[in-house]
Amino acid sequence: MWGGRFAVGPAEIMEEINASIDFDRKLAAQDIAGSLAHVAMLARQGVVEKADADAIAKGLTQVKGEIEAGTFAFSRALEDIHMNVESRLAAIVGPAAGRLHTARSRNDQVAVDFRLWVRDTIDALVLQIAGLQRALATRALDCADMVMPGFTHLQSAQPVTFGHHLLAYVEMLGRDAGRFRDARARLNECPLGAAALAGTSFPIDRAQTAAALGFDRPTANSLDSVADRDFALEALSAAAITATHLSRFAEEIVLWTTPQFGFVRLSDAFSTGSSIMPQKRNPDAAELVRGKTGRVTGALVGLLTVMKGLPLAYSKDMQEDKEGVFDALQTLSLCLAAMTGMVNDLTPDAKRMKAAAGAGYATATDLADWLVRTLKMPFREAHHVTGRIVALASERGVGLEKLKLEELQGVEPRITADAFAVLRVEKSVKSRTSYGGTAPANVRRQAKAWLKKLGA
């Protein structure tokens, strides 16, 4: 493609390090869409004759069909998807194919292709996130009254409901989807027409190609158009945060399925066995979601590192932008699918969770609140009194509810038998009626609101 300047071809190792067709063939559909929009604009502007433009468009459609059918022969000698398509186009329509590259460069071509791919993938990921949210909210509605321990520092803290716990991830995923939508809105400007870096002297209509490809507008600066990949970085950032949320939930599933917790069970469909220990049931799907988060986060760090020292405008370093993005966003898609499957599959053990919810003096805060409400005690004093009662129960090796009234009154004489009512875990969760609290009525209301919002 640059034979006029170079007398000999590249060294074998140069071809090996330079070629990108092994991975950028993923951009084939977007590359052809961009070329079709570009040649249509060139014809309307009189830059290319209509007959040539029609032949090019017909040839591009044929190339697209060959790629979709799996009959297209990709060549590493042609480096990338752009030259592979153009070479095949030339074989189909002849010299007219050479007019397609008028008023553009591979720099703006790859920039538009990559934006289109990231935009399409974001749209698919947002739909997947909504699907996982629906699964979680549906489960939350079913489990609005199911009591489980809430943890801080992985120690029993206060009782919550399983439905409330699941809705926490619905909220996180809602913000994740919002970050993806924000990233999409910012990337939705078209770099086509920026050419190599300075624009072009041909009378092109960039607004036309932008509209044809579904962009809101053309990019405003030709240097920025080809030099930055912040749209990919932003998508990766959203992906890394989403993957981190999935990883946290995956970790909880791993814990919950252990015999020591026993809060939930996954069926054989989402479990594996051991080659040596016949009793084992391993939550490998959850473990893999947890592990694959490293790939997503690594892609973000990798691209940040590629971009951090590049002067304007395009440098070949930027060829390293795609593999990590392709892998990370497709990995996230797989993790979302696996997590949705696990949420639909898991069976909670209500009895086991309820028993655990009452362990570790989890209703101590309820007792402190009772002292504040009933005895008008300042909270700090109530906290101290309750701490002494917990110490007493610990010394006796019993739960708070198993202490005798006279033992409570030995710490605080004004305590009455009414205090025992707040020590039951069901009473505790029902009392948490503040907005966003774990009370079953709140959980049902929030779950229904999310399901309505998600169109379920």
PDB file of N, CA, C and O in Angstrom, residues 286-329:
ATOM      1  N   ALA A 286     -19.041 -19.226  40.063  1.00  0.00           N
ATOM      2  CA  ALA A 286     -18.819 -18.024  40.874  1.00  0.00           C
ATOM      3  C   ALA A 286     -17.334 -17.718  40.999  1.00  0.00           C
ATOM      4  O   ALA A 286     -16.915 -16.553  40.923  1.00  0.00           O
ATOM      5  N   GLU A 287     -16.530 -18.746  41.180  1.00  0.00           N
ATOM      6  CA  GLU A 287     -15.083 -18.523  41.311  1.00  0.00           C
ATOM      7  C   GLU A 287     -14.499 -17.950  40.019  1.00  0.00           C
ATOM      8  O   GLU A 287     -13.598 -17.104  40.054  1.00  0.00           O
ATOM      9  N   LEU A 288     -15.004 -18.403  38.882  1.00  0.00           N
ATOM     10  CA  LEU A 288     -14.496 -17.897  37.602  1.00  0.00           C
ATOM     11  C   LEU A 288     -14.918 -16.448  37.369  1.00  0.00           C
ATOM     12  O   LEU A 288     -14.141 -15.653  36.830  1.00  0.00           O
ATOM     13  N   VAL A 289     -16.129 -16.103  37.760  1.00  0.00           N
ATOM     14  CA  VAL A 289     -16.542 -14.694  37.679  1.00  0.00           C
ATOM     15  C   VAL A 289     -15.607 -13.843  38.527  1.00  0.00           C
ATOM     16  O   VAL A 289     -15.140 -12.779  38.101  1.00  0.00           O
ATOM     17  N   ARG A 290     -15.319 -14.317  39.714  1.00  0.00           N
ATOM     18  CA  ARG A 290     -14.398 -13.602  40.605  1.00  0.00           C
ATOM     19  C   ARG A 290     -13.016 -13.483  39.967  1.00  0.00           C
ATOM     20  O   ARG A 290     -12.389 -12.423  40.001  1.00  0.00           O
ATOM     21  N   GLY A 291     -12.529 -14.557  39.368  1.00  0.00           N
ATOM     22  CA  GLY A 291     -11.202 -14.544  38.783  1.00  0.00           C
ATOM     23  C   GLY A 291     -11.097 -13.705  37.520  1.00  0.00           C
ATOM     24  O   GLY A 291     -10.093 -13.020  37.292  1.00  0.00           O
ATOM     25  N   LYS A 292     -12.124 -13.741  36.683  1.00  0.00           N
ATOM     26  CA  LYS A 292     -12.072 -13.022  35.410  1.00  0.00           C
ATOM     27  C   LYS A 292     -12.104 -11.512  35.596  1.00  0.00           C
ATOM     28  O   LYS A 292     -11.781 -10.756  34.672  1.00  0.00           O
ATOM     29  N   THR A 293     -12.480 -11.059  36.774  1.00  0.00           N
ATOM     30  CA  THR A 293     -12.429  -9.626  37.053  1.00  0.00           C
ATOM     31  C   THR A 293     -11.018  -9.085  36.856  1.00  0.00           C
ATOM     32  O   THR A 293     -10.831  -7.938  36.425  1.00  0.00           O
ATOM     33  N   GLY A 294     -10.014  -9.905  37.150  1.00  0.00           N
ATOM     34  CA  GLY A 294      -8.635  -9.472  36.955  1.00  0.00           C
ATOM     35  C   GLY A 294      -8.323  -9.161  35.506  1.00  0.00           C
ATOM     36  O   GLY A 294      -7.555  -8.234  35.202  1.00  0.00           O
ATOM     37  N   ARG A 295      -8.919  -9.904  34.580  1.00  0.00           N
ATOM     38  CA  ARG A 295      -8.697  -9.641  33.164  1.00  0.00           C
ATOM     39  C   ARG A 295      -9.295  -8.301  32.756  1.00  0.00           C
ATOM     40  O   ARG A 295      -8.711  -7.544  31.978  1.00  0.00           O
ATOM     41  N   VAL A 296     -10.476  -8.006  33.290  1.00  0.00           N
ATOM     42  CA  VAL A 296     -11.146  -6.755  32.932  1.00  0.00           C
ATOM     43  C   VAL A 296     -10.373  -5.565  33.490  1.00  0.00           C
ATOM     44  O   VAL A 296     -10.099  -4.585  32.776  1.00  0.00           O
ATOM     45  N   THR A 297     -10.020  -5.638  34.750  1.00  0.00           N
ATOM     46  CA  THR A 297      -9.237  -4.565  35.366  1.00  0.00           C
ATOM     47  C   THR A 297      -7.879  -4.430  34.695  1.00  0.00           C
ATOM     48  O   THR A 297      -7.380  -3.315  34.466  1.00  0.00           O
ATOM     49  N   GLY A 298      -7.265  -5.548  34.350  1.00  0.00           N
ATOM     50  CA  GLY A 298      -5.971  -5.519  33.683  1.00  0.00           C
ATOM     51  C   GLY A 298      -6.021  -4.827  32.333  1.00  0.00           C
ATOM     52  O   GLY A 298      -5.083  -4.121  31.949  1.00  0.00           O
ATOM     53  N   ALA A 299      -7.127  -5.011  31.603  1.00  0.00           N
ATOM     54  CA  ALA A 299      -7.269  -4.346  30.303  1.00  0.00           C
ATOM     55  C   ALA A 299      -7.319  -2.837  30.464  1.00  0.00           C
ATOM     56  O   ALA A 299      -6.742  -2.087  29.661  1.00  0.00           O
ATOM     57  N   LEU A 300      -8.005  -2.367  31.506  1.00  0.00           N
ATOM     58  CA  LEU A 300      -8.069  -0.926  31.770  1.00  0.00           C
ATOM     59  C   LEU A 300      -6.679  -0.379  32.073  1.00  0.00           C
ATOM     60  O   LEU A 300      -6.254   0.627  31.481  1.00  0.00           O
ATOM     61  N   VAL A 301      -5.956  -1.033  32.959  1.00  0.00           N
ATOM     62  CA  VAL A 301      -4.613  -0.572  33.309  1.00  0.00           C
ATOM     63  C   VAL A 301      -3.697  -0.642  32.088  1.00  0.00           C
ATOM     64  O   VAL A 301      -2.868   0.249  31.853  1.00  0.00           O
ATOM     65  N   GLY A 302      -3.855  -1.703  31.284  1.00  0.00           N
ATOM     66  CA  GLY A 302      -3.020  -1.849  30.100  1.00  0.00           C
ATOM     67  C   GLY A 302      -3.197  -0.718  29.111  1.00  0.00           C
ATOM     68  O   GLY A 302      -2.216  -0.152  28.604  1.00  0.00           O
ATOM     69  N   LEU A 303      -4.449  -0.346  28.835  1.00  0.00           N
ATOM     70  CA  LEU A 303      -4.681   0.721  27.862  1.00  0.00           C
ATOM     71  C   LEU A 303      -4.280   2.087  28.418  1.00  0.00           C
ATOM     72  O   LEU A 303      -3.757   2.935  27.682  1.00  0.00           O
ATOM     73  N   LEU A 304      -4.506   2.310  29.690  1.00  0.00           N
ATOM     74  CA  LEU A 304      -4.029   3.546  30.301  1.00  0.00           C
ATOM     75  C   LEU A 304      -2.515   3.677  30.135  1.00  0.00           C
ATOM     76  O   LEU A 304      -1.993   4.760  29.845  1.00  0.00           O
ATOM     77  N   THR A 305      -1.815   2.563  30.299  1.00  0.00           N
ATOM     78  CA  THR A 305      -0.364   2.572  30.178  1.00  0.00           C
ATOM     79  C   THR A 305       0.073   2.827  28.739  1.00  0.00           C
ATOM     80  O   THR A 305       1.048   3.552  28.491  1.00  0.00           O
ATOM     81  N   VAL A 306      -0.647   2.249  27.788  1.00  0.00           N
ATOM     82  CA  VAL A 306      -0.337   2.484  26.365  1.00  0.00           C
ATOM     83  C   VAL A 306      -0.470   3.964  26.026  1.00  0.00           C
ATOM     84  O   VAL A 306       0.363   4.560  25.340  1.00  0.00           O
ATOM     85  N   MET A 307      -1.526   4.599  26.514  1.00  0.00           N
ATOM     86  CA  MET A 307      -1.862   5.959  26.091  1.00  0.00           C
ATOM     87  C   MET A 307      -1.110   7.045  26.854  1.00  0.00           C
ATOM     88  O   MET A 307      -1.051   8.187  26.387  1.00  0.00           O
ATOM     89  N   LYS A 308      -0.540   6.724  27.992  1.00  0.00           N
ATOM     90  CA  LYS A 308      -0.099   7.771  28.918  1.00  0.00           C
ATOM     91  C   LYS A 308       1.020   8.654  28.380  1.00  0.00           C
ATOM     92  O   LYS A 308       1.163   9.788  28.796  1.00  0.00           O
ATOM     93  N   GLY A 309       1.861   8.147  27.447  1.00  0.00           N
ATOM     94  CA  GLY A 309       3.000   8.949  27.020  1.00  0.00           C
ATOM     95  C   GLY A 309       3.001   9.293  25.548  1.00  0.00           C
ATOM     96  O   GLY A 309       4.061   9.630  25.008  1.00  0.00           O
ATOM     97  N   LEU A 310       1.845   9.235  24.897  1.00  0.00           N
ATOM     98  CA  LEU A 310       1.821   9.437  23.450  1.00  0.00           C
ATOM     99  C   LEU A 310       1.590  10.903  23.088  1.00  0.00           C
ATOM    100  O   LEU A 310       0.593  11.488  23.483  1.00  0.00           O
ATOM    101  N   PRO A 311       2.493  11.494  22.306  1.00  0.00           N
ATOM    102  CA  PRO A 311       2.224  12.843  21.784  1.00  0.00           C
ATOM    103  C   PRO A 311       1.163  12.759  20.686  1.00  0.00           C
ATOM    104  O   PRO A 311       0.936  11.698  20.106  1.00  0.00           O
ATOM    105  N   LEU A 312       0.510  13.874  20.404  1.00  0.00           N
ATOM    106  CA  LEU A 312      -0.478  13.884  19.321  1.00  0.00           C
ATOM    107  C   LEU A 312       0.230  13.793  17.978  1.00  0.00           C
ATOM    108  O   LEU A 312       1.324  14.311  17.800  1.00  0.00           O
ATOM    109  N   ALA A 313      -0.274  13.053  16.953  1.00  0.00           N
ATOM    110  CA  ALA A 313      -1.623  12.521  17.000  1.00  0.00           C
ATOM    111  C   ALA A 313      -1.557  10.988  17.100  1.00  0.00           C
ATOM    112  O   ALA A 313      -1.421  10.458  18.193  1.00  0.00           O
ATOM    113  N   TYR A 314      -1.596  10.283  15.958  1.00  0.00           N
ATOM    114  CA  TYR A 314      -1.610   8.829  16.000  1.00  0.00           C
ATOM    115  C   TYR A 314      -0.196   8.271  16.094  1.00  0.00           C
ATOM    116  O   TYR A 314       0.723   8.754  15.446  1.00  0.00           O
ATOM    117  N   SER A 315      -0.038   7.233  16.908  1.00  0.00           N
ATOM    118  CA  SER A 315       1.190   6.441  16.964  1.00  0.00           C
ATOM    119  C   SER A 315       0.809   4.972  16.882  1.00  0.00           C
ATOM    120  O   SER A 315      -0.297   4.579  17.279  1.00  0.00           O
ATOM    121  N   LYS A 316       1.713   4.159  16.381  1.00  0.00           N
ATOM    122  CA  LYS A 316       1.402   2.738  16.202  1.00  0.00           C
ATOM    123  C   LYS A 316       1.148   2.032  17.521  1.00  0.00           C
ATOM    124  O   LYS A 316       0.530   0.966  17.558  1.00  0.00           O
ATOM    125  N   ASP A 317       1.615   2.625  18.621  1.00  0.00           N
ATOM    126  CA  ASP A 317       1.288   2.072  19.942  1.00  0.00           C
ATOM    127  C   ASP A 317      -0.209   1.813  20.067  1.00  0.00           C
ATOM    128  O   ASP A 317      -0.649   0.882  20.754  1.00  0.00           O
ATOM    129  N   MET A 318      -0.993   2.673  19.423  1.00  0.00           N
ATOM    130  CA  MET A 318      -2.441   2.615  19.591  1.00  0.00           C
ATOM    131  C   MET A 318      -3.064   1.386  18.939  1.00  0.00           C
ATOM    132  O   MET A 318      -4.241   1.107  19.145  1.00  0.00           O
ATOM    133  N   GLN A 319      -2.272   0.638  18.190  1.00  0.00           N
ATOM    134  CA  GLN A 319      -2.759  -0.657  17.708  1.00  0.00           C
ATOM    135  C   GLN A 319      -3.002  -1.602  18.880  1.00  0.00           C
ATOM    136  O   GLN A 319      -3.770  -2.560  18.771  1.00  0.00           O
ATOM    137  N   GLU A 320      -2.353  -1.325  20.018  1.00  0.00           N
ATOM    138  CA  GLU A 320      -2.524  -2.151  21.210  1.00  0.00           C
ATOM    139  C   GLU A 320      -3.812  -1.824  21.968  1.00  0.00           C
ATOM    140  O   GLU A 320      -4.014  -2.324  23.070  1.00  0.00           O
ATOM    141  N   ASP A 321      -4.654  -0.993  21.408  1.00  0.00           N
ATOM    142  CA  ASP A 321      -5.882  -0.600  22.100  1.00  0.00           C
ATOM    143  C   ASP A 321      -6.980  -1.648  22.030  1.00  0.00           C
ATOM    144  O   ASP A 321      -7.855  -1.695  22.889  1.00  0.00           O
ATOM    145  N   LYS A 322      -6.951  -2.519  21.041  1.00  0.00           N
ATOM    146  CA  LYS A 322      -8.140  -3.312  20.740  1.00  0.00           C
ATOM    147  C   LYS A 322      -8.237  -4.645  21.471  1.00  0.00           C
ATOM    148  O   LYS A 322      -9.313  -5.008  21.964  1.00  0.00           O
ATOM    149  N   GLU A 323      -7.136  -5.380  21.516  1.00  0.00           N
ATOM    150  CA  GLU A 323      -7.224  -6.735  22.068  1.00  0.00           C
ATOM    151  C   GLU A 323      -7.745  -6.734  23.503  1.00  0.00           C
ATOM    152  O   GLU A 323      -8.599  -7.550  23.861  1.00  0.00           O
ATOM    153  N   GLY A 324      -7.222  -5.812  24.311  1.00  0.00           N
ATOM    154  CA  GLY A 324      -7.681  -5.743  25.695  1.00  0.00           C
ATOM    155  C   GLY A 324      -9.142  -5.365  25.802  1.00  0.00           C
ATOM    156  O   GLY A 324      -9.886  -5.913  26.631  1.00  0.00           O
ATOM    157  N   VAL A 325      -9.574  -4.428  24.969  1.00  0.00           N
ATOM    158  CA  VAL A 325     -10.985  -4.006  24.997  1.00  0.00           C
ATOM    159  C   VAL A 325     -11.885  -5.146  24.543  1.00  0.00           C
ATOM    160  O   VAL A 325     -12.910  -5.439  25.170  1.00  0.00           O
ATOM    161  N   PHE A 326     -11.510  -5.788  23.438  1.00  0.00           N
ATOM    162  CA  PHE A 326     -12.307  -6.921  22.962  1.00  0.00           C
ATOM    163  C   PHE A 326     -12.449  -7.966  24.056  1.00  0.00           C
ATOM    164  O   PHE A 326     -13.551  -8.435  24.367  1.00  0.00           O
ATOM    165  N   ASP A 327     -11.322  -8.350  24.645  1.00  0.00           N
ATOM    166  CA  ASP A 327     -11.328  -9.416  25.653  1.00  0.00           C
ATOM    167  C   ASP A 327     -12.114  -9.003  26.895  1.00  0.00           C
ATOM    168  O   ASP A 327     -12.922  -9.774  27.421  1.00  0.00           O
ATOM    169  N   ALA A 328     -11.885  -7.776  27.365  1.00  0.00           N
ATOM    170  CA  ALA A 328     -12.513  -7.341  28.616  1.00  0.00           C
ATOM    171  C   ALA A 328     -14.026  -7.257  28.489  1.00  0.00           C
ATOM    172  O   ALA A 328     -14.765  -7.737  29.356  1.00  0.00           O
ATOM    173  N   LEU A 329     -14.506  -6.640  27.416  1.00  0.00           N
ATOM    174  CA  LEU A 329     -15.955  -6.460  27.297  1.00  0.00           C
ATOM    175  C   LEU A 329     -16.656  -7.781  26.996  1.00  0.00           C
ATOM    176  O   LEU A 329     -17.772  -8.016  27.473  1.00  0.00           O
TER     177      LEU A 329
END
